[in-house]
């Protein structure tokens, strides 16, 4: 099996990627670059952030034949011209999801979307894939599951594998992980990469 390093501090994301990519012949392992600071560039685009992180991490790969995965996500609120976007982690830490609700208290325009960009370094090339989940910012927080802005995000109904799905107005924090995955920006970004990997057909695939 070919090694695919996933640079993330989140073990849940590693488990998700392992589940998706192992059948394609990749041994997904968490990469934690010790003693080196991987900086977040000041950029207003997730692709630029993901590309920068992957370029910084490539020299730290144990073997040049290994593949490397990086993923970056954020919540883009239309009434706030895309804020918090690439600054979502910082916004969550500072104003929190209640701060976001406060910013929107005088507006009926509630639309927004989660975006995730997955960047894959494979055979000397960087492949990028974006997944988007459209939805609404709730009037008030609800639910205990999930993380980040999940308690204030209601996904729009979607079609997945030919089947229609809706959370019936519930937030991401009101539904379980399996339900969220059907709508998830992260899952869609990973699906895009799987397509690329399928086309690249690793020699040692089993
Ligand atoms: P990351 O790049 O996946 O770490 O995401 C950056 C930030 O975006 C997180 O700290 C969250 O605030 C927000 N975010 C990204 N994806 C999600 C999600 O699926 N649910 C809730 N918040 C998310």
PDB file of C-alpha atoms and ligand atoms in Angstrom:
ATOM      1  CA  UNK A   1       0.000   0.000   0.000  1.00  0.00           C
ATOM      2  CA  UNK A   2       1.116   3.498  -0.750  1.00  0.00           C
ATOM      3  CA  UNK A   3       1.449   5.952   2.175  1.00  0.00           C
ATOM      4  CA  UNK A   4      -0.790   9.001   2.155  1.00  0.00           C
ATOM      5  CA  UNK A   5       0.002  11.467   4.936  1.00  0.00           C
ATOM      6  CA  UNK A   6      -2.855  13.682   6.150  1.00  0.00           C
ATOM      7  CA  UNK A   7      -1.573  16.863   7.784  1.00  0.00           C
ATOM      8  CA  UNK A   8      -4.212  17.677  10.392  1.00  0.00           C
ATOM      9  CA  UNK A   9      -4.572  17.908  14.151  1.00  0.00           C
ATOM     10  CA  UNK A  10      -8.027  16.331  13.917  1.00  0.00           C
ATOM     11  CA  UNK A  11      -8.108  12.530  14.353  1.00  0.00           C
ATOM     12  CA  UNK A  12     -11.755  12.398  13.266  1.00  0.00           C
ATOM     13  CA  UNK A  13     -10.775  13.756   9.858  1.00  0.00           C
ATOM     14  CA  UNK A  14      -8.039  11.104   9.563  1.00  0.00           C
ATOM     15  CA  UNK A  15     -10.555   8.333  10.282  1.00  0.00           C
ATOM     16  CA  UNK A  16     -12.904   9.765   7.633  1.00  0.00           C
ATOM     17  CA  UNK A  17     -10.133   9.947   5.024  1.00  0.00           C
ATOM     18  CA  UNK A  18      -8.918   6.440   5.888  1.00  0.00           C
ATOM     19  CA  UNK A  19     -12.399   5.075   5.367  1.00  0.00           C
ATOM     20  CA  UNK A  20     -12.645   6.779   1.953  1.00  0.00           C
ATOM     21  CA  UNK A  21      -9.120   6.268   0.600  1.00  0.00           C
ATOM     22  CA  UNK A  22      -7.989   2.868   1.882  1.00  0.00           C
ATOM     23  CA  UNK A  23     -10.072   1.004  -0.729  1.00  0.00           C
ATOM     24  CA  UNK A  24      -8.065   2.877  -3.368  1.00  0.00           C
ATOM     25  CA  UNK A  25      -4.794   1.391  -2.111  1.00  0.00           C
ATOM     26  CA  UNK A  26      -3.677   4.205   0.204  1.00  0.00           C
ATOM     27  CA  UNK A  27      -2.510   3.772   3.774  1.00  0.00           C
ATOM     28  CA  UNK A  28      -3.741   7.039   5.364  1.00  0.00           C
ATOM     29  CA  UNK A  29      -1.608   8.225   8.300  1.00  0.00           C
ATOM     30  CA  UNK A  30      -1.720  11.419  10.342  1.00  0.00           C
ATOM     31  CA  UNK A  31       1.218  13.762   9.697  1.00  0.00           C
ATOM     32  CA  UNK A  32       2.209  16.005  12.558  1.00  0.00           C
ATOM     33  CA  UNK A  33       5.168  18.130  11.592  1.00  0.00           C
ATOM     34  CA  UNK A  34       7.225  18.444  14.787  1.00  0.00           C
ATOM     35  CA  UNK A  35       9.279  21.519  15.605  1.00  0.00           C
ATOM     36  CA  UNK A  36       8.342  23.383  12.413  1.00  0.00           C
ATOM     37  CA  UNK A  37       5.696  26.066  12.254  1.00  0.00           C
ATOM     38  CA  UNK A  38       3.313  25.636   9.279  1.00  0.00           C
ATOM     39  CA  UNK A  39       1.936  29.156   8.846  1.00  0.00           C
ATOM     40  CA  UNK A  40      -1.556  30.148   7.671  1.00  0.00           C
ATOM     41  CA  UNK A  41      -1.048  32.717   4.906  1.00  0.00           C
ATOM     42  CA  UNK A  42      -3.098  35.932   4.931  1.00  0.00           C
ATOM     43  CA  UNK A  43      -5.285  34.963   2.002  1.00  0.00           C
ATOM     44  CA  UNK A  44      -8.999  35.316   1.334  1.00  0.00           C
ATOM     45  CA  UNK A  45      -9.203  32.084  -0.596  1.00  0.00           C
ATOM     46  CA  UNK A  46      -9.217  28.577   0.876  1.00  0.00           C
ATOM     47  CA  UNK A  47      -7.337  27.164  -2.115  1.00  0.00           C
ATOM     48  CA  UNK A  48      -4.479  29.571  -1.546  1.00  0.00           C
ATOM     49  CA  UNK A  49      -4.359  28.577   2.135  1.00  0.00           C
ATOM     50  CA  UNK A  50      -4.417  24.841   1.351  1.00  0.00           C
ATOM     51  CA  UNK A  51      -1.804  25.201  -1.396  1.00  0.00           C
ATOM     52  CA  UNK A  52       0.519  27.176   0.873  1.00  0.00           C
ATOM     53  CA  UNK A  53       0.224  24.631   3.683  1.00  0.00           C
ATOM     54  CA  UNK A  54       0.896  21.700   1.382  1.00  0.00           C
ATOM     55  CA  UNK A  55       3.951  23.417  -0.127  1.00  0.00           C
ATOM     56  CA  UNK A  56       5.349  24.048   3.355  1.00  0.00           C
ATOM     57  CA  UNK A  57       4.767  20.421   4.374  1.00  0.00           C
ATOM     58  CA  UNK A  58       6.163  18.642   1.272  1.00  0.00           C
ATOM     59  CA  UNK A  59       9.820  18.928   2.409  1.00  0.00           C
ATOM     60  CA  UNK A  60       8.857  17.112   5.640  1.00  0.00           C
ATOM     61  CA  UNK A  61       7.458  14.001   3.932  1.00  0.00           C
ATOM     62  CA  UNK A  62       9.289  10.865   5.120  1.00  0.00           C
ATOM     63  CA  UNK A  63       9.630   9.686   1.498  1.00  0.00           C
ATOM     64  CA  UNK A  64       9.261  11.626  -1.776  1.00  0.00           C
ATOM     65  CA  UNK A  65       7.096   8.757  -3.092  1.00  0.00           C
ATOM     66  CA  UNK A  66       4.477   9.349  -0.397  1.00  0.00           C
ATOM     67  CA  UNK A  67       1.280  11.308  -1.028  1.00  0.00           C
ATOM     68  CA  UNK A  68       0.173  14.235   1.171  1.00  0.00           C
ATOM     69  CA  UNK A  69      -3.291  15.548   1.987  1.00  0.00           C
ATOM     70  CA  UNK A  70      -4.286  18.900   3.495  1.00  0.00           C
ATOM     71  CA  UNK A  71      -7.796  20.201   4.045  1.00  0.00           C
ATOM     72  CA  UNK A  72      -9.098  23.648   4.878  1.00  0.00           C
ATOM     73  CA  UNK A  73     -12.668  24.746   5.497  1.00  0.00           C
ATOM     74  CA  UNK A  74     -14.772  27.733   6.466  1.00  0.00           C
ATOM     75  CA  UNK A  75     -18.260  29.212   6.705  1.00  0.00           C
ATOM     76  CA  UNK A  76     -19.098  31.935   4.165  1.00  0.00           C
ATOM     77  CA  UNK A  77     -22.108  34.092   5.120  1.00  0.00           C
ATOM     78  CA  UNK A  78     -23.680  35.978   2.209  1.00  0.00           C
ATOM     79  CA  UNK A  79     -25.015  38.965   4.217  1.00  0.00           C
ATOM     80  CA  UNK A  80     -21.485  39.433   5.617  1.00  0.00           C
ATOM     81  CA  UNK A  81     -19.845  39.315   2.173  1.00  0.00           C
ATOM     82  CA  UNK A  82     -18.313  35.902   2.880  1.00  0.00           C
ATOM     83  CA  UNK A  83     -17.172  36.530   6.479  1.00  0.00           C
ATOM     84  CA  UNK A  84     -15.896  34.594   8.449  1.00  0.00           C
ATOM     85  CA  UNK A  85     -14.669  32.486   5.469  1.00  0.00           C
ATOM     86  CA  UNK A  86     -10.955  31.738   5.764  1.00  0.00           C
ATOM     87  CA  UNK A  87     -11.052  33.324   9.241  1.00  0.00           C
ATOM     88  CA  UNK A  88     -13.677  30.881  10.562  1.00  0.00           C
ATOM     89  CA  UNK A  89     -11.455  29.216  13.161  1.00  0.00           C
ATOM     90  CA  UNK A  90     -10.397  32.629  14.513  1.00  0.00           C
ATOM     91  CA  UNK A  91     -13.978  33.956  14.461  1.00  0.00           C
ATOM     92  CA  UNK A  92     -15.203  30.892  16.330  1.00  0.00           C
ATOM     93  CA  UNK A  93     -12.506  31.376  18.974  1.00  0.00           C
ATOM     94  CA  UNK A  94     -13.198  35.105  19.400  1.00  0.00           C
ATOM     95  CA  UNK A  95     -16.892  35.958  18.807  1.00  0.00           C
ATOM     96  CA  UNK A  96     -18.201  32.355  18.687  1.00  0.00           C
ATOM     97  CA  UNK A  97     -21.389  31.306  16.919  1.00  0.00           C
ATOM     98  CA  UNK A  98     -23.418  33.627  19.182  1.00  0.00           C
ATOM     99  CA  UNK A  99     -21.308  36.525  17.922  1.00  0.00           C
ATOM    100  CA  UNK A 100     -22.197  35.492  14.374  1.00  0.00           C
ATOM    101  CA  UNK A 101     -25.910  35.446  15.281  1.00  0.00           C
ATOM    102  CA  UNK A 102     -25.523  38.947  16.755  1.00  0.00           C
ATOM    103  CA  UNK A 103     -23.971  40.215  13.517  1.00  0.00           C
ATOM    104  CA  UNK A 104     -27.025  38.927  11.655  1.00  0.00           C
ATOM    105  CA  UNK A 105     -29.724  39.975  14.120  1.00  0.00           C
ATOM    106  CA  UNK A 106     -31.094  42.766  11.906  1.00  0.00           C
ATOM    107  CA  UNK A 107     -31.096  40.862   8.640  1.00  0.00           C
ATOM    108  CA  UNK A 108     -33.509  38.412   7.073  1.00  0.00           C
ATOM    109  CA  UNK A 109     -30.884  37.372   4.515  1.00  0.00           C
ATOM    110  CA  UNK A 110     -29.687  34.164   6.218  1.00  0.00           C
ATOM    111  CA  UNK A 111     -28.030  32.274   3.360  1.00  0.00           C
ATOM    112  CA  UNK A 112     -24.489  30.975   3.650  1.00  0.00           C
ATOM    113  CA  UNK A 113     -22.335  28.020   2.762  1.00  0.00           C
ATOM    114  CA  UNK A 114     -19.623  25.817   4.173  1.00  0.00           C
ATOM    115  CA  UNK A 115     -16.696  25.332   1.808  1.00  0.00           C
ATOM    116  CA  UNK A 116     -13.890  22.791   2.115  1.00  0.00           C
ATOM    117  CA  UNK A 117     -10.810  22.562  -0.069  1.00  0.00           C
ATOM    118  CA  UNK A 118      -8.844  19.333  -0.074  1.00  0.00           C
ATOM    119  CA  UNK A 119      -5.331  19.553  -1.537  1.00  0.00           C
ATOM    120  CA  UNK A 120      -3.477  16.419  -2.518  1.00  0.00           C
ATOM    121  CA  UNK A 121       0.207  16.152  -3.393  1.00  0.00           C
ATOM    122  CA  UNK A 122       0.685  13.081  -5.580  1.00  0.00           C
ATOM    123  CA  UNK A 123       3.481  12.157  -7.987  1.00  0.00           C
ATOM    124  CA  UNK A 124       4.909  15.685  -8.089  1.00  0.00           C
ATOM    125  CA  UNK A 125       1.585  17.462  -8.620  1.00  0.00           C
ATOM    126  CA  UNK A 126      -0.896  19.309  -6.401  1.00  0.00           C
ATOM    127  CA  UNK A 127      -4.554  18.401  -7.013  1.00  0.00           C
ATOM    128  CA  UNK A 128      -7.290  20.608  -5.523  1.00  0.00           C
ATOM    129  CA  UNK A 129     -10.924  19.774  -4.939  1.00  0.00           C
ATOM    130  CA  UNK A 130     -13.639  22.003  -3.434  1.00  0.00           C
ATOM    131  CA  UNK A 131     -16.807  20.824  -1.719  1.00  0.00           C
ATOM    132  CA  UNK A 132     -19.684  23.198  -0.927  1.00  0.00           C
ATOM    133  CA  UNK A 133     -22.680  22.821   1.350  1.00  0.00           C
ATOM    134  CA  UNK A 134     -25.365  25.496   0.887  1.00  0.00           C
ATOM    135  CA  UNK A 135     -27.656  26.442   3.731  1.00  0.00           C
ATOM    136  CA  UNK A 136     -29.059  29.041   6.107  1.00  0.00           C
ATOM    137  CA  UNK A 137     -27.834  30.601   9.327  1.00  0.00           C
ATOM    138  CA  UNK A 138     -30.411  29.741  11.985  1.00  0.00           C
ATOM    139  CA  UNK A 139     -32.179  32.455  14.035  1.00  0.00           C
ATOM    140  CA  UNK A 140     -30.903  30.762  17.190  1.00  0.00           C
ATOM    141  CA  UNK A 141     -28.414  28.023  18.062  1.00  0.00           C
ATOM    142  CA  UNK A 142     -29.679  24.468  18.441  1.00  0.00           C
ATOM    143  CA  UNK A 143     -28.207  21.008  19.057  1.00  0.00           C
ATOM    144  CA  UNK A 144     -25.273  19.444  20.870  1.00  0.00           C
ATOM    145  CA  UNK A 145     -23.617  17.307  18.194  1.00  0.00           C
ATOM    146  CA  UNK A 146     -20.856  18.378  15.808  1.00  0.00           C
ATOM    147  CA  UNK A 147     -18.391  21.211  16.239  1.00  0.00           C
ATOM    148  CA  UNK A 148     -17.633  24.792  15.204  1.00  0.00           C
ATOM    149  CA  UNK A 149     -20.600  26.598  13.628  1.00  0.00           C
ATOM    150  CA  UNK A 150     -22.740  23.437  13.430  1.00  0.00           C
ATOM    151  CA  UNK A 151     -25.320  24.705  15.989  1.00  0.00           C
ATOM    152  CA  UNK A 152     -26.239  27.677  13.762  1.00  0.00           C
ATOM    153  CA  UNK A 153     -26.109  26.063  10.303  1.00  0.00           C
ATOM    154  CA  UNK A 154     -29.141  24.505   8.594  1.00  0.00           C
ATOM    155  CA  UNK A 155     -28.204  22.781   5.321  1.00  0.00           C
ATOM    156  CA  UNK A 156     -30.458  23.114   2.295  1.00  0.00           C
ATOM    157  CA  UNK A 157     -32.082  19.890   1.052  1.00  0.00           C
ATOM    158  CA  UNK A 158     -29.886  17.991  -1.426  1.00  0.00           C
ATOM    159  CA  UNK A 159     -29.809  15.045  -3.795  1.00  0.00           C
ATOM    160  CA  UNK A 160     -27.141  12.464  -2.865  1.00  0.00           C
ATOM    161  CA  UNK A 161     -26.679   9.264  -4.891  1.00  0.00           C
ATOM    162  CA  UNK A 162     -30.034  10.003  -6.533  1.00  0.00           C
ATOM    163  CA  UNK A 163     -31.899  10.271  -3.208  1.00  0.00           C
ATOM    164  CA  UNK A 164     -33.386  13.472  -1.760  1.00  0.00           C
ATOM    165  CA  UNK A 165     -32.254  14.385   1.771  1.00  0.00           C
ATOM    166  CA  UNK A 166     -33.355  17.154   4.132  1.00  0.00           C
ATOM    167  CA  UNK A 167     -32.723  17.822   7.829  1.00  0.00           C
ATOM    168  CA  UNK A 168     -36.231  19.381   7.963  1.00  0.00           C
ATOM    169  CA  UNK A 169     -34.938  22.664   9.325  1.00  0.00           C
ATOM    170  CA  UNK A 170     -32.603  21.077  11.883  1.00  0.00           C
ATOM    171  CA  UNK A 171     -29.060  22.382  12.316  1.00  0.00           C
ATOM    172  CA  UNK A 172     -25.923  20.267  11.755  1.00  0.00           C
ATOM    173  CA  UNK A 173     -25.652  20.017  15.554  1.00  0.00           C
ATOM    174  CA  UNK A 174     -29.164  18.520  15.730  1.00  0.00           C
ATOM    175  CA  UNK A 175     -28.283  15.558  13.487  1.00  0.00           C
ATOM    176  CA  UNK A 176     -25.707  12.778  13.852  1.00  0.00           C
ATOM    177  CA  UNK A 177     -22.426  12.517  11.950  1.00  0.00           C
ATOM    178  CA  UNK A 178     -23.754  10.012   9.413  1.00  0.00           C
ATOM    179  CA  UNK A 179     -26.627  12.348   8.549  1.00  0.00           C
ATOM    180  CA  UNK A 180     -24.302  15.371   8.357  1.00  0.00           C
ATOM    181  CA  UNK A 181     -21.950  13.500   6.027  1.00  0.00           C
ATOM    182  CA  UNK A 182     -24.612  13.382   3.289  1.00  0.00           C
ATOM    183  CA  UNK A 183     -24.579  17.196   3.117  1.00  0.00           C
ATOM    184  CA  UNK A 184     -20.983  17.776   4.134  1.00  0.00           C
ATOM    185  CA  UNK A 185     -18.654  20.103   2.204  1.00  0.00           C
ATOM    186  CA  UNK A 186     -15.738  17.991   3.511  1.00  0.00           C
ATOM    187  CA  UNK A 187     -17.198  14.768   2.141  1.00  0.00           C
ATOM    188  CA  UNK A 188     -17.773  16.421  -1.245  1.00  0.00           C
ATOM    189  CA  UNK A 189     -14.185  17.734  -1.400  1.00  0.00           C
ATOM    190  CA  UNK A 190     -12.882  14.260  -0.569  1.00  0.00           C
ATOM    191  CA  UNK A 191     -15.154  12.715  -3.216  1.00  0.00           C
ATOM    192  CA  UNK A 192     -13.521  15.014  -5.792  1.00  0.00           C
ATOM    193  CA  UNK A 193     -10.096  13.786  -4.748  1.00  0.00           C
ATOM    194  CA  UNK A 194     -11.220  10.169  -4.880  1.00  0.00           C
ATOM    195  CA  UNK A 195     -12.119  10.756  -8.502  1.00  0.00           C
ATOM    196  CA  UNK A 196      -8.591  12.059  -9.151  1.00  0.00           C
ATOM    197  CA  UNK A 197      -7.064   9.088  -7.293  1.00  0.00           C
ATOM    198  CA  UNK A 198      -9.215   6.654  -9.228  1.00  0.00           C
ATOM    199  CA  UNK A 199      -7.931   8.145 -12.454  1.00  0.00           C
ATOM    200  CA  UNK A 200      -4.311   7.997 -11.243  1.00  0.00           C
ATOM    201  CA  UNK A 201      -4.581   4.211 -10.404  1.00  0.00           C
ATOM    202  CA  UNK A 202      -1.680   3.649  -7.968  1.00  0.00           C
ATOM    203  CA  UNK A 203       0.490   0.693  -9.044  1.00  0.00           C
ATOM    204  CA  UNK A 204       0.422  -0.944  -5.593  1.00  0.00           C
ATOM    205  CA  UNK A 205      -3.364  -0.663  -5.266  1.00  0.00           C
ATOM    206  CA  UNK A 206      -4.965  -3.810  -3.789  1.00  0.00           C
TER     207      UNK A 206
HETATM  208  P1  LIG B   1     -10.915  23.575   9.319  1.00  0.00           P
HETATM  209  O1  LIG B   1     -10.089  24.214   8.254  1.00  0.00           O
HETATM  210  O2  LIG B   1     -11.619  22.323   8.861  1.00  0.00           O
HETATM  211  O3  LIG B   1     -10.184  23.394  10.615  1.00  0.00           O
HETATM  212  O4  LIG B   1     -12.103  24.593   9.617  1.00  0.00           O
HETATM  213  C1  LIG B   1     -11.869  25.924  10.049  1.00  0.00           C
HETATM  214  C2  LIG B   1     -13.053  26.435  10.857  1.00  0.00           C
HETATM  215  O5  LIG B   1     -14.229  26.457  10.029  1.00  0.00           O
HETATM  216  C3  LIG B   1     -13.427  25.572  12.045  1.00  0.00           C
HETATM  217  O6  LIG B   1     -12.739  25.958  13.198  1.00  0.00           O
HETATM  218  C4  LIG B   1     -14.917  25.845  12.184  1.00  0.00           C
HETATM  219  O7  LIG B   1     -15.101  27.044  12.879  1.00  0.00           O
HETATM  220  C5  LIG B   1     -15.376  26.062  10.757  1.00  0.00           C
HETATM  221  N1  LIG B   1     -15.888  24.804  10.166  1.00  0.00           N
HETATM  222  C6  LIG B   1     -15.336  24.105   9.134  1.00  0.00           C
HETATM  223  N2  LIG B   1     -16.057  23.006   8.850  1.00  0.00           N
HETATM  224  C7  LIG B   1     -17.081  23.007   9.730  1.00  0.00           C
HETATM  225  C8  LIG B   1     -18.179  22.119   9.931  1.00  0.00           C
HETATM  226  O8  LIG B   1     -18.359  21.087   9.272  1.00  0.00           O
HETATM  227  N3  LIG B   1     -19.029  22.464  10.912  1.00  0.00           N
HETATM  228  C9  LIG B   1     -18.887  23.581  11.687  1.00  0.00           C
HETATM  229  N4  LIG B   1     -17.885  24.427  11.547  1.00  0.00           N
HETATM  230  C10 LIG B   1     -16.982  24.156  10.571  1.00  0.00           C
END
